[in-house]
């Protein structure tokens, strides 16, 4: 595929145009104009229709003063000062010329005869209870309309829950956001996020979802909470308590699962002590999902009957370590290491020293499930050197065991 084709396949960028008092030029007064003019008028646009003829409804709009109608064919220069253009004449040459003029003048233009040549597409739209629904599916207008109808209908009959009120039961939801891909949060987590007044988010997890939150939602980066002489975790606990006490619906959005190396229980305890209701929403842990996204099953029949998830944030010889590396080295199954990039050298050495084969396959997966995902393969003997040579950086999950080779046998299309 060429770069140009690649660009054509890119999804359209959705935007809401605020057209009040702004000049919009519509070329052609037929059925397309008849359908598109009312929403343009409703948006307050200053609509100029250029067309020798028009349908009775369009004619009536002109007669009512809702649009200005110039009864003639398109002429070069018609798009001067326009913010937006709808090209819908029955003359292909005029459409092409107007389209070229729009391009030259940097006026976004919709074309009824050639969607490919257009610089903008009209979504299927619907309105209900103050919500505008706009759906684009690229090249399938019928599907757009069907999706639009389903959403509008769902909002109307309540089968689609989209709360708009702000007076929910105060408290904190500890939400596991999954490994990073915004589609990998649970339905419950997503719903609570949509209802939040305040979101305190970690660096890991589905950060893209934060962009979708309405502007009134206060989004706080947990890493940036000032904590003075208090520990960072205590400062986060204090922020959760303070916002909940102020009557806000608070979501603590965490990467993966809140209770897998997530310090979720410390937060739940602090909230319980402060008498604040706390809901825990489990999340998809990176320990399983990141290997899967890289094509590695953490168990496989006849290969691994167990997998063990271990934190590598302290080295094996460190007196603070609670991990029995000698015992782990004796296991045949899969080891999944989190937070281990920086200490993979001593960890791999300890496993080999205690008996795990130096040729055991290892995969390091950085930023799994995100657009930046990458995988580096090695063995226990070579992993430290490969991680350094490839410049692997956290966050990464390290999978050790024969399952890594099993995954390699399958071209799964996951990567
Ligand atoms: C503090 S732990 C939190 C784990 C999280 N609660 C979970 O269940 O996935 C952070 C570590 O999780 C791993 N991790 C989380 N998200 C990841 C991702 N998208 N890709 C690779 N590793 C990830 C990395 O090992 C990272 O250092």
Coordinates of C-alpha atoms and ligand atoms in Angstrom, one line a residue:
X1 CA 0.0 0.0 0.0
X2 CA 1.3 3.4 -0.8
X3 CA 1.6 6.2 1.7
X4 CA -1.1 8.1 -0.1
X5 CA -3.5 5.1 0.1
X6 CA -2.6 4.7 3.7
X7 CA -3.7 8.3 4.4
X8 CA -7.0 7.7 2.5
X9 CA -7.7 4.8 4.8
X10 CA -7.2 7.0 7.9
X11 CA -10.4 7.5 9.9
X12 CA -12.0 10.9 9.6
X13 CA -11.4 13.4 12.4
X14 CA -14.8 14.2 14.0
X15 CA -15.5 17.7 15.0
X16 CA -18.5 19.9 15.8
X17 CA -18.6 23.0 13.6
X18 CA -20.0 26.1 15.2
X19 CA -21.5 27.8 12.2
X20 CA -23.6 30.6 13.6
X21 CA -23.3 33.7 11.3
X22 CA -20.7 31.9 9.2
X23 CA -21.0 31.7 5.4
X24 CA -21.8 28.2 4.1
X25 CA -22.2 27.8 0.3
X26 CA -24.5 25.1 -1.0
X27 CA -24.3 24.3 -4.7
X28 CA -27.3 22.5 -6.2
X29 CA -30.9 22.8 -4.9
X30 CA -32.0 19.2 -5.3
X31 CA -32.8 16.4 -2.8
X32 CA -29.3 16.5 -1.2
X33 CA -29.7 20.2 -0.4
X34 CA -33.2 19.6 0.8
X35 CA -31.9 17.1 3.4
X36 CA -28.9 19.0 4.4
X37 CA -30.2 22.6 4.6
X38 CA -32.4 22.3 7.7
X39 CA -29.5 21.3 10.0
X40 CA -27.3 24.0 8.5
X41 CA -30.1 26.6 9.2
X42 CA -30.6 25.2 12.7
X43 CA -26.9 25.7 13.3
X44 CA -27.4 29.4 12.5
X45 CA -25.2 29.3 9.4
X46 CA -25.4 32.1 6.8
X47 CA -26.4 29.8 4.0
X48 CA -26.1 30.8 0.3
X49 CA -27.6 28.4 -2.2
X50 CA -26.3 28.7 -5.7
X51 CA -28.6 26.7 -8.1
X52 CA -30.7 27.5 -11.2
X53 CA -33.6 25.4 -9.7
X54 CA -34.6 24.0 -6.4
X55 CA -37.1 21.5 -4.9
X56 CA -40.3 23.0 -3.5
X57 CA -39.1 22.6 0.1
X58 CA -35.8 24.4 -0.7
X59 CA -37.7 27.1 -2.5
X60 CA -39.9 27.5 0.6
X61 CA -36.8 27.9 2.8
X62 CA -35.6 30.7 0.6
X63 CA -39.0 32.2 0.5
X64 CA -39.0 32.2 4.3
X65 CA -35.7 34.0 4.4
X66 CA -33.9 31.0 6.0
X67 CA -31.4 30.9 3.2
X68 CA -30.3 33.2 0.4
X69 CA -30.8 31.7 -3.0
X70 CA -28.9 32.8 -6.1
X71 CA -30.7 31.4 -9.1
X72 CA -27.8 30.5 -11.4
X73 CA -25.1 28.0 -12.0
X74 CA -21.8 27.7 -10.1
X75 CA -19.2 30.2 -11.0
X76 CA -15.5 30.2 -9.9
X77 CA -15.2 32.5 -6.9
X78 CA -18.5 31.4 -5.3
X79 CA -16.6 29.8 -2.4
X80 CA -14.8 33.0 -1.5
X81 CA -15.2 33.7 2.3
X82 CA -17.0 30.4 2.8
X83 CA -16.2 28.3 5.9
X84 CA -17.8 25.2 4.6
X85 CA -19.3 24.0 1.3
X86 CA -21.8 21.4 0.2
X87 CA -21.3 20.5 -3.4
X88 CA -24.3 18.7 -4.8
X89 CA -25.1 19.8 -8.4
X90 CA -26.1 17.4 -11.1
X91 CA -23.2 18.6 -13.3
X92 CA -20.0 16.5 -12.6
X93 CA -17.8 19.2 -14.2
X94 CA -19.1 21.9 -12.0
X95 CA -18.8 19.7 -8.9
X96 CA -15.1 19.0 -9.8
X97 CA -14.4 22.6 -10.4
X98 CA -16.0 23.7 -7.2
X99 CA -14.2 21.0 -5.3
X100 CA -10.9 22.2 -6.7
X101 CA -11.8 25.8 -5.7
X102 CA -12.6 24.5 -2.2
X103 CA -9.2 22.8 -2.0
X104 CA -7.4 25.9 -3.1
X105 CA -9.3 28.1 -0.7
X106 CA -8.9 25.6 2.2
X107 CA -12.7 25.4 2.6
X108 CA -13.9 22.0 4.0
X109 CA -16.2 20.6 1.4
X110 CA -18.7 17.7 1.2
X111 CA -19.5 16.2 -2.2
X112 CA -22.6 14.3 -2.9
X113 CA -21.3 12.7 -6.0
X114 CA -17.8 11.6 -4.9
X115 CA -17.0 11.0 -1.3
X116 CA -13.4 10.2 -2.1
X117 CA -12.8 13.6 -3.6
X118 CA -14.4 15.4 -0.6
X119 CA -12.4 16.8 2.2
X120 CA -15.3 16.3 4.7
X121 CA -18.0 13.7 5.3
X122 CA -21.4 14.3 6.8
X123 CA -22.1 12.0 9.6
X124 CA -25.5 10.4 10.2
X125 CA -26.9 12.6 13.0
X126 CA -29.7 12.4 15.5
X127 CA -30.7 14.5 18.5
X128 CA -32.3 13.5 21.7
X129 CA -32.5 15.2 25.1
X130 CA -29.8 17.7 24.3
X131 CA -27.4 15.1 22.9
X132 CA -26.3 15.2 19.3
X133 CA -25.3 11.8 18.0
X134 CA -23.0 11.9 14.9
X135 CA -21.9 8.6 13.4
X136 CA -19.3 8.0 10.6
X137 CA -18.4 4.6 9.3
X138 CA -16.3 5.7 6.3
X139 CA -18.0 4.2 3.3
X140 CA -21.1 2.7 4.7
X141 CA -23.8 5.3 5.1
X142 CA -26.5 2.7 5.8
X143 CA -24.5 1.3 8.7
X144 CA -23.9 4.9 10.0
X145 CA -27.6 5.5 10.0
X146 CA -28.3 2.1 11.7
X147 CA -25.8 2.8 14.4
X148 CA -27.2 6.3 14.8
X149 CA -30.7 5.0 15.1
X150 CA -29.7 2.4 17.7
X151 CA -28.0 5.0 19.8
X152 CA -30.8 7.6 19.6
X153 CA -33.4 4.9 20.3
X154 CA -31.3 3.5 23.2
X155 CA -31.0 6.9 24.8
X156 CA -34.6 7.6 24.4
X157 CA -35.9 4.3 25.8
X158 CA -33.2 4.1 28.5
X159 CA -31.7 0.9 27.3
X160 CA -28.5 2.8 26.7
X161 CA -27.4 4.1 30.1
X162 CA -25.8 7.6 29.8
X163 CA -26.4 9.4 33.0
X164 CA -26.2 13.1 32.9
X165 CA -26.8 14.0 36.5
X166 CA -24.1 14.9 39.0
X167 CA -25.7 13.9 42.3
X168 CA -24.7 10.3 42.6
X169 CA -23.8 8.6 45.9
X170 CA -20.5 10.0 46.9
X171 CA -17.6 7.6 47.4
X172 CA -14.6 6.2 45.6
X173 CA -14.4 3.5 42.9
X174 CA -11.1 1.8 42.6
X175 CA -11.2 0.9 38.9
X176 CA -8.8 -1.4 37.2
X177 CA -8.4 0.1 33.8
X178 CA -6.6 -2.8 32.1
X179 CA -3.2 -2.8 30.4
X180 CA -3.6 0.3 28.3
X181 CA -5.8 -0.3 25.3
X182 CA -8.9 1.7 26.0
X183 CA -11.1 -1.2 24.8
X184 CA -9.7 -3.4 27.6
X185 CA -11.4 -1.7 30.5
X186 CA -14.5 -3.5 31.9
X187 CA -18.0 -2.2 31.1
X188 CA -18.5 -1.4 34.8
X189 CA -15.2 0.6 34.9
X190 CA -16.2 2.5 31.9
X191 CA -19.6 3.3 33.2
X192 CA -18.2 4.6 36.5
X193 CA -15.6 6.7 34.6
X194 CA -18.5 8.2 32.7
X195 CA -20.2 9.1 35.9
X196 CA -17.2 10.6 37.7
X197 CA -16.7 14.1 38.9
X198 CA -13.0 13.5 39.7
X199 CA -10.6 11.0 38.2
X200 CA -7.2 10.3 39.8
X201 CA -5.2 8.4 37.2
X202 CA -1.9 6.5 37.1
X203 CA 0.6 6.7 34.3
X204 CA -0.3 3.2 33.3
X205 CA -3.7 2.1 32.1
X206 CA -6.1 3.4 29.5
X207 CA -5.0 7.1 29.4
X208 CA -6.8 7.6 26.1
X209 CA -10.1 7.4 28.0
X210 CA -9.2 10.5 29.9
X211 CA -9.5 12.6 26.7
X212 CA -13.1 11.5 26.3
X213 CA -14.2 12.8 29.6
X214 CA -16.4 15.8 29.6
X215 CA -14.7 19.1 30.5
X216 CA -16.3 19.4 33.9
X217 CA -14.5 16.3 35.1
X218 CA -11.4 17.0 37.1
X219 CA -8.6 14.7 36.0
X220 CA -5.7 14.5 38.4
X221 CA -2.4 12.8 37.6
X222 CA -1.5 10.7 40.6
X223 CA 2.2 11.2 40.0
X224 CA 1.8 14.9 40.2
X225 CA -0.1 15.2 43.5
X226 CA 2.1 17.3 45.8
X227 CA 3.0 15.3 48.8
X228 CA 5.5 17.3 50.8
X229 CA 6.6 15.2 53.7
X230 CA 3.9 12.6 53.3
X231 CA 4.6 9.5 51.2
X232 CA 3.2 9.6 47.6
X233 CA 0.7 6.9 48.5
X234 CA -0.5 8.8 51.6
X235 CA -1.0 11.9 49.5
X236 CA -3.1 10.0 47.0
X237 CA -5.2 8.5 49.8
X238 CA -5.6 12.0 51.2
X239 CA -6.7 13.3 47.8
X240 CA -9.2 10.5 47.4
X241 CA -10.7 11.2 50.9
X242 CA -10.8 14.9 50.4
X243 CA -12.7 14.8 47.1
X244 CA -15.1 12.1 48.3
X245 CA -15.8 14.2 51.5
X246 CA -16.6 17.1 49.2
X247 CA -19.5 15.0 47.8
X248 CA -17.8 14.2 44.5
X249 CA -18.0 10.9 42.7
X250 CA -14.4 9.9 42.6
X251 CA -12.7 7.3 40.3
X252 CA -9.3 6.1 41.1
X253 CA -8.2 4.7 37.7
X254 CA -5.4 2.2 37.9
X255 CA -3.5 0.2 35.4
X256 CA -4.4 -3.5 35.1
X257 CA -6.1 -4.8 38.2
X258 CA -6.2 -2.7 41.4
X259 CA -5.0 -5.6 43.6
X260 CA -2.1 -6.9 41.4
X261 CA 0.9 -4.8 42.5
X262 CA -1.5 -1.9 42.4
X263 CA -1.6 -0.8 46.1
X264 CA -5.3 -0.9 45.7
X265 CA -5.9 -2.4 49.2
X266 CA -3.9 0.4 50.9
X267 CA -6.4 2.8 49.3
X268 CA -9.4 0.7 50.2
X269 CA -8.2 0.5 53.8
X270 CA -7.6 4.3 54.0
X271 CA -11.1 4.9 52.7
X272 CA -12.6 2.4 55.1
X273 CA -10.9 4.2 58.0
X274 CA -12.2 7.5 56.8
X275 CA -15.7 6.0 56.6
X276 CA -16.0 6.5 52.8
X277 CA -17.8 4.0 50.7
X278 CA -15.5 2.2 48.2
X279 CA -16.3 0.1 45.2
X280 CA -13.6 -2.1 43.7
X281 CA -13.8 -2.9 40.0
X282 CA -11.4 -5.6 38.9
X283 CA -9.4 -5.0 35.8
X284 CA -7.5 -7.1 33.2
X285 CA -4.0 -7.4 34.6
X286 CA -1.1 -6.8 32.4
X287 CA 0.4 -10.0 33.7
X288 CA -1.9 -12.0 31.5
X289 CA -3.1 -9.7 28.9
X290 CA 0.2 -8.3 27.8
X291 CA 1.6 -11.8 27.0
X292 CA -1.6 -12.6 25.2
X293 CA -1.4 -9.5 23.1
X294 CA 2.0 -10.6 22.1
X295 CA 0.8 -14.0 21.1
X296 CA 2.0 -15.8 24.3
X297 CA -0.3 -18.0 26.3
X298 CA 0.7 -18.1 30.0
X299 CA -0.4 -21.7 30.1
X300 CA -0.5 -24.4 27.4
X301 CA -1.6 -28.0 27.6
X302 CA 1.3 -30.3 27.9
X303 CA 3.7 -27.4 28.4
X304 CA 2.9 -25.3 31.4
X305 CA 0.4 -26.2 34.2
X306 CA 1.1 -23.1 36.2
X307 CA 2.1 -19.5 35.9
X308 CA 3.5 -17.4 38.6
X309 CA 3.4 -13.6 38.6
X310 CA 6.3 -12.0 40.4
X311 CA 7.4 -8.5 41.1
X312 CA 11.0 -7.7 40.1
X313 CA 11.2 -4.3 41.7
X314 CA 13.9 -5.4 44.1
X315 CA 16.8 -7.6 43.2
X316 CA 17.1 -11.2 44.5
X317 CA 19.9 -10.4 46.9
X318 CA 18.2 -7.4 48.3
X319 CA 17.2 -8.0 51.9
X320 CA 13.8 -6.4 51.3
X321 CA 13.0 -9.1 48.7
X322 CA 10.1 -11.4 49.7
X323 CA 10.5 -13.7 46.7
X324 CA 12.0 -17.2 47.0
X325 CA 14.0 -17.2 43.7
X326 CA 15.5 -20.6 44.4
X327 CA 12.0 -22.1 44.6
X328 CA 10.9 -20.3 41.5
X329 CA 13.9 -21.6 39.6
X330 CA 12.7 -25.2 40.4
X331 CA 9.3 -24.6 38.8
X332 CA 8.7 -25.9 35.3
X333 CA 5.9 -23.5 34.5
X334 CA 5.7 -19.9 33.3
X335 CA 7.2 -17.0 35.2
X336 CA 5.7 -13.6 34.5
X337 CA 7.8 -10.7 35.9
X338 CA 6.4 -7.2 36.3
X339 CA 8.5 -4.2 37.2
X340 CA 11.6 -6.2 36.3
X341 CA 13.3 -4.4 33.4
X342 CA 15.9 -2.7 35.5
X343 CA 16.9 -5.8 37.5
X344 CA 16.5 -8.5 34.8
X345 CA 20.3 -9.2 34.9
X346 CA 20.5 -10.3 38.6
X347 CA 17.0 -12.0 38.3
X348 CA 18.0 -14.1 35.3
X349 CA 21.3 -15.0 36.9
X350 CA 19.6 -16.1 40.1
X351 CA 17.2 -18.3 38.2
X352 CA 20.0 -20.0 36.3
X353 CA 22.2 -20.3 39.4
X354 CA 19.3 -22.2 41.1
X355 CA 18.7 -24.6 38.2
X356 CA 16.5 -23.1 35.5
X357 CA 18.0 -23.8 32.1
X358 CA 20.0 -20.9 30.6
X359 CA 18.4 -21.6 27.3
X360 CA 14.8 -21.1 28.6
X361 CA 13.0 -18.8 26.2
X362 CA 12.2 -15.3 27.4
X363 CA 10.0 -12.6 25.8
X364 CA 10.0 -9.0 26.9
X365 CA 6.9 -7.1 25.9
X366 CA 7.1 -3.3 26.3
X367 CA 3.9 -1.2 26.4
X368 CA 1.7 -4.1 25.6
X369 CA -1.7 -3.6 24.0
X370 CA -0.9 0.0 23.0
X371 CA 0.2 1.3 19.6
X372 CA 3.8 1.3 20.9
X373 CA 3.8 -2.4 21.8
X374 CA 7.0 -4.2 21.0
X375 CA 8.5 -7.6 21.8
X376 CA 12.1 -8.6 22.3
X377 CA 13.0 -12.3 22.4
X378 CA 15.9 -13.9 24.2
X379 CA 16.9 -16.7 26.6
X380 CA 17.7 -16.5 30.3
X381 CA 21.4 -16.4 29.3
X382 CA 20.9 -13.5 26.9
X383 CA 18.0 -11.4 28.2
X384 CA 19.9 -8.8 30.2
X385 CA 22.1 -8.1 27.2
X386 CA 19.2 -8.0 24.8
X387 CA 17.2 -5.7 27.0
X388 CA 20.1 -3.3 27.2
X389 CA 20.9 -3.5 23.5
X390 CA 17.3 -3.0 22.4
X391 CA 16.8 -0.1 24.9
X392 CA 13.8 -1.8 26.4
X393 CA 12.1 0.5 29.0
X394 CA 9.3 0.1 31.5
X395 CA 6.5 -0.7 31.4
X396 CA 7.3 -4.1 30.3
X397 CA 6.2 -7.7 31.1
X398 CA 8.8 -10.4 31.0
X399 CA 7.6 -13.9 30.3
X400 CA 10.0 -16.8 31.0
X401 CA 9.2 -20.4 30.0
X402 CA 8.5 -22.8 27.2
X403 CA 5.2 -21.0 26.5
X404 CA 7.2 -18.3 24.8
X405 CA 8.3 -20.8 22.1
X406 CA 4.7 -22.1 21.8
X407 CA 3.5 -18.6 21.0
X408 CA 6.2 -18.3 18.3
X409 CA 4.7 -21.3 16.5
X410 CA 1.5 -19.4 15.9
X411 CA 1.2 -16.5 13.5
X412 CA -1.8 -15.2 15.3
X413 CA -2.1 -11.7 13.8
X414 CA -1.9 -10.3 17.3
X415 CA 1.2 -8.3 16.7
Ligands
LIG1 C1 2.9 -1.2 39.5 S1 2.7 -2.5 38.4 C2 0.9 -2.5 38.2 C3 0.4 -3.7 37.6 C4 -1.1 -3.6 37.3 N1 -1.9 -3.5 38.5 C5 -1.6 -4.8 36.6 O1 -2.4 -5.6 37.1 O2 -1.3 -5.0 35.4 C6 3.3 -1.9 37.0 C7 4.0 -2.9 36.1 O3 3.0 -3.6 35.3 C8 3.5 -3.9 34.0 N2 2.6 -3.3 33.0 C9 1.5 -2.6 33.2 N3 1.0 -2.2 32.0 C10 1.8 -2.7 31.1 C11 1.8 -2.7 29.7 N4 0.8 -2.1 29.0 N5 2.8 -3.3 29.0 C12 3.8 -3.9 29.7 N6 3.8 -3.9 31.0 C13 2.9 -3.4 31.7 C14 4.9 -3.4 34.0 O4 5.7 -4.5 34.4 C15 4.9 -2.3 35.0 O5 6.1 -2.0 35.5

